[in-house]
mmCIF file of C-alpha atoms in Angstrom:
data_model
loop_
_atom_site.group_PDB
_atom_site.id
_atom_site.type_symbol
_atom_site.label_atom_id
_atom_site.label_comp_id
_atom_site.label_asym_id
_atom_site.label_seq_id
_atom_site.Cartn_x
_atom_site.Cartn_y
_atom_site.Cartn_z
ATOM 1 C CA MET A 1 131.223 -76.802 -82.054
ATOM 2 C CA LYS A 2 128.221 -74.936 -80.689
ATOM 3 C CA TYR A 3 124.995 -76.934 -80.684
ATOM 4 C CA GLU A 4 121.485 -75.623 -81.195
ATOM 5 C CA GLU A 5 119.369 -75.405 -78.036
ATOM 6 C CA LEU A 6 116.525 -77.269 -79.734
ATOM 7 C CA TYR A 7 118.893 -80.132 -80.617
ATOM 8 C CA ILE A 8 120.071 -80.281 -77.009
ATOM 9 C CA SER A 9 116.430 -80.365 -75.874
ATOM 10 C CA TYR A 10 115.763 -83.192 -78.334
ATOM 11 C CA LEU A 11 118.578 -85.256 -76.816
ATOM 12 C CA ILE A 12 117.236 -84.688 -73.310
ATOM 13 C CA TYR A 13 113.674 -85.639 -74.254
ATOM 14 C CA PHE A 14 114.998 -88.668 -76.170
ATOM 15 C CA ASN A 15 117.477 -90.077 -73.649
ATOM 16 C CA ARG A 16 116.198 -88.874 -70.290
ATOM 17 C CA ASP A 17 112.423 -88.738 -70.732
ATOM 18 C CA GLN A 18 111.775 -91.044 -73.706
ATOM 19 C CA ASP A 19 109.156 -88.458 -74.667
ATOM 20 C CA TYR A 20 109.202 -88.959 -78.415
ATOM 21 C CA PHE A 21 106.258 -86.663 -79.029
ATOM 22 C CA GLU A 22 108.202 -83.774 -77.488
ATOM 23 C CA CYS A 23 111.308 -84.857 -79.438
ATOM 24 C CA HIS A 24 109.277 -84.413 -82.603
ATOM 25 C CA GLU A 25 108.036 -81.001 -81.523
ATOM 26 C CA VAL A 26 111.444 -79.485 -80.744
ATOM 27 C CA LEU A 27 113.354 -81.044 -83.637
ATOM 28 C CA GLU A 28 110.669 -80.194 -86.170
ATOM 29 C CA GLU A 29 111.037 -76.548 -85.171
ATOM 30 C CA LEU A 30 114.800 -76.763 -85.737
ATOM 31 C CA TRP A 31 114.360 -78.720 -88.977
ATOM 32 C CA LEU A 32 112.057 -76.030 -90.381
ATOM 33 C CA ARG A 33 114.343 -73.224 -89.225
ATOM 34 C CA ASP A 34 117.412 -74.938 -90.721
ATOM 35 C CA ASN A 35 116.080 -75.245 -94.277
ATOM 36 C CA ARG A 36 114.703 -78.744 -93.715
ATOM 37 C CA ASN A 37 118.075 -80.290 -92.953
ATOM 38 C CA PRO A 38 117.789 -84.034 -93.808
ATOM 39 C CA LEU A 39 119.990 -85.009 -90.856
ATOM 40 C CA TYR A 40 117.518 -83.437 -88.429
ATOM 41 C CA LYS A 41 114.652 -85.023 -90.373
ATOM 42 C CA GLY A 42 116.172 -88.479 -89.898
ATOM 43 C CA LEU A 43 116.633 -87.942 -86.154
ATOM 44 C CA LEU A 44 113.080 -86.668 -85.949
ATOM 45 C CA GLN A 45 111.849 -89.820 -87.725
ATOM 46 C CA VAL A 46 113.600 -92.084 -85.204
ATOM 47 C CA ALA A 47 111.573 -90.450 -82.432
ATOM 48 C CA VAL A 48 108.349 -90.658 -84.442
ATOM 49 C CA GLY A 49 108.987 -94.343 -85.183
ATOM 50 C CA LEU A 50 109.396 -95.119 -81.487
ATOM 51 C CA TYR A 51 106.328 -93.044 -80.664
ATOM 52 C CA HIS A 52 104.231 -94.995 -83.194
ATOM 53 C CA PHE A 53 105.389 -98.406 -82.026
ATOM 54 C CA ARG A 54 104.894 -97.523 -78.364
ATOM 55 C CA ASN A 55 101.311 -96.617 -79.278
ATOM 56 C CA ASN A 56 100.772 -99.944 -81.095
ATOM 57 C CA ASN A 57 101.076 -98.533 -84.615
ATOM 58 C CA ILE A 58 103.412 -101.233 -85.920
ATOM 59 C CA THR A 59 103.228 -100.196 -89.582
ATOM 60 C CA GLY A 60 103.819 -96.515 -88.807
ATOM 61 C CA GLY A 61 106.736 -97.403 -86.555
ATOM 62 C CA ARG A 62 108.356 -99.597 -89.205
ATOM 63 C CA LYS A 63 107.918 -97.020 -91.968
ATOM 64 C CA MET A 64 109.437 -94.247 -89.869
ATOM 65 C CA MET A 65 112.358 -96.424 -88.743
ATOM 66 C CA ASP A 66 113.102 -97.514 -92.330
ATOM 67 C CA SER A 67 112.911 -93.942 -93.578
ATOM 68 C CA ALA A 68 115.097 -92.662 -90.732
ATOM 69 C CA ALA A 69 117.812 -95.276 -91.354
ATOM 70 C CA ASP A 70 117.753 -94.623 -95.122
ATOM 71 C CA ARG A 71 118.144 -90.907 -94.505
ATOM 72 C CA LEU A 72 120.819 -91.118 -91.776
ATOM 73 C CA GLU A 73 123.079 -93.840 -93.186
ATOM 74 C CA HIS A 74 124.744 -91.396 -95.597
ATOM 75 C CA TYR A 75 126.224 -89.262 -92.818
ATOM 76 C CA PRO A 76 129.522 -89.894 -91.040
ATOM 77 C CA SER A 77 129.353 -92.360 -88.157
ATOM 78 C CA LEU A 78 130.181 -89.538 -85.756
ATOM 79 C CA SER A 79 127.920 -86.592 -86.566
ATOM 80 C CA LEU A 80 126.414 -83.795 -84.483
ATOM 81 C CA GLY A 81 128.416 -84.973 -81.477
ATOM 82 C CA ILE A 82 126.705 -88.385 -81.340
ATOM 83 C CA GLU A 83 127.396 -91.961 -82.433
ATOM 84 C CA LEU A 84 125.138 -91.694 -85.448
ATOM 85 C CA GLY A 85 126.434 -94.927 -86.995
ATOM 86 C CA SER A 86 125.469 -96.883 -83.887
ATOM 87 C CA LEU A 87 122.027 -95.271 -83.862
ATOM 88 C CA VAL A 88 121.493 -96.172 -87.527
ATOM 89 C CA SER A 89 122.403 -99.813 -86.789
ATOM 90 C CA GLN A 90 119.960 -99.910 -83.869
ATOM 91 C CA VAL A 91 117.215 -98.337 -85.976
ATOM 92 C CA ARG A 92 117.799 -100.833 -88.826
ATOM 93 C CA ARG A 93 117.539 -103.756 -86.387
ATOM 94 C CA TYR A 94 114.350 -102.284 -84.910
ATOM 95 C CA ALA A 95 112.815 -101.852 -88.375
ATOM 96 C CA LYS A 96 113.677 -105.465 -89.327
ATOM 97 C CA LYS A 97 112.065 -106.746 -86.126
ATOM 98 C CA LEU A 98 108.973 -104.651 -86.852
ATOM 99 C CA GLU A 99 108.770 -106.179 -90.357
ATOM 100 C CA ARG A 100 108.377 -109.611 -88.728
ATOM 101 C CA TYR A 101 106.231 -108.407 -85.834
ATOM 102 C CA ASP A 102 103.161 -110.442 -86.856
ATOM 103 C CA GLU A 103 105.140 -113.710 -86.837
ATOM 104 C CA LYS A 104 107.439 -112.817 -83.950
ATOM 105 C CA PRO A 105 106.018 -110.091 -81.678
ATOM 106 C CA PHE A 106 108.310 -108.406 -79.179
ATOM 107 C CA SER A 107 107.960 -105.897 -76.395
ATOM 108 C CA TYR A 108 108.528 -102.237 -77.042
ATOM 109 C CA TYR A 109 111.916 -100.911 -75.910
ATOM 110 C CA ASP A 110 113.568 -97.490 -75.956
ATOM 111 C CA LEU A 111 116.775 -96.552 -77.745
ATOM 112 C CA THR A 112 119.583 -94.356 -76.431
ATOM 113 C CA ILE A 113 121.569 -91.833 -78.435
ATOM 114 C CA VAL A 114 125.213 -92.022 -77.363
ATOM 115 C CA ILE A 115 126.835 -88.602 -77.012
ATOM 116 C CA VAL A 116 130.552 -88.585 -77.867
ATOM 117 C CA ASP A 117 131.445 -84.894 -77.899
ATOM 118 C CA PRO A 118 132.313 -83.723 -74.359
ATOM 119 C CA ALA A 119 131.127 -80.193 -75.220
ATOM 120 C CA LEU A 120 127.731 -81.553 -76.253
ATOM 121 C CA GLN A 121 127.541 -83.705 -73.127
ATOM 122 C CA GLN A 122 128.310 -80.654 -71.003
ATOM 123 C CA ALA A 123 125.607 -78.636 -72.811
ATOM 124 C CA VAL A 124 123.104 -81.479 -72.274
ATOM 125 C CA ASP A 125 124.046 -81.736 -68.589
ATOM 126 C CA LEU A 126 123.541 -77.994 -68.106
ATOM 127 C CA ALA A 127 120.240 -77.920 -69.974
ATOM 128 C CA ASP A 128 119.095 -80.988 -68.036
ATOM 129 C CA LEU A 129 119.029 -78.814 -64.917
ATOM 130 C CA THR A 130 116.558 -76.379 -66.459
ATOM 131 C CA ILE A 131 114.344 -78.542 -68.679
ATOM 132 C CA LYS A 132 111.417 -79.908 -66.710
ATOM 133 C CA THR A 133 111.090 -83.689 -66.843
ATOM 134 C CA ASN A 134 108.326 -84.874 -69.141
ATOM 135 C CA ILE A 135 106.446 -88.055 -68.499
ATOM 136 C CA PRO A 136 105.680 -89.505 -71.936
ATOM 137 C CA GLN A 137 102.017 -89.372 -72.749
ATOM 138 C CA ARG A 138 99.816 -91.075 -75.240
ATOM 139 C CA ARG A 139 98.824 -88.238 -77.498
ATOM 140 C CA GLY A 140 96.493 -90.054 -79.792
ATOM 141 C CA PRO A 141 93.145 -91.756 -79.761
ATOM 142 C CA GLU A 142 92.666 -94.239 -76.966
ATOM 143 C CA ARG A 143 89.950 -96.776 -76.523
ATOM 144 C CA PRO A 144 87.664 -95.932 -73.618
ATOM 145 C CA GLU A 145 87.668 -98.426 -70.803
ATOM 146 C CA ARG A 146 84.759 -100.800 -70.883
ATOM 147 C CA VAL A 147 82.024 -99.872 -68.483
ATOM 148 C CA LYS A 148 81.080 -102.819 -66.339
ATOM 149 C CA THR A 149 77.403 -103.336 -65.900
ATOM 150 C CA HIS A 150 75.765 -105.583 -63.372
ATOM 151 C CA ASP A 151 72.677 -107.599 -64.021
ATOM 152 C CA SER A 152 69.919 -106.540 -61.720
ATOM 153 C CA GLY A 153 68.094 -109.829 -62.151
#
């Protein structure tokens, strides 16, 4: 099977860089080009859910994770050259933990998409050599640091 370059880029940004904003950008382009394929939409939502939670948007993270798992669970466990079933299980667990976040907070952690197709792994390895490493950024509003003032009295 030949894999889309944008999908390969998504896997690199997801697994190597944990840059979920960039994951969203590249997979959204593919999703729109591929007639809004629900499988791509679900993978996109996993990245958006992680992005939200990493940026302290617990509700947004939970909603995206729930939606992603609901969308992806109908596909075969091995789809698009990855262990989709394993990813869905991880996403479900994450969403359940986020539901109880107020009572039982936990530290943010990344997920990994396991590649099972050797051809896809080879394509990812080749693309990895040419795709510049991204350092994940906060791409939303941030509180300014408090300015310390000194009493002059």
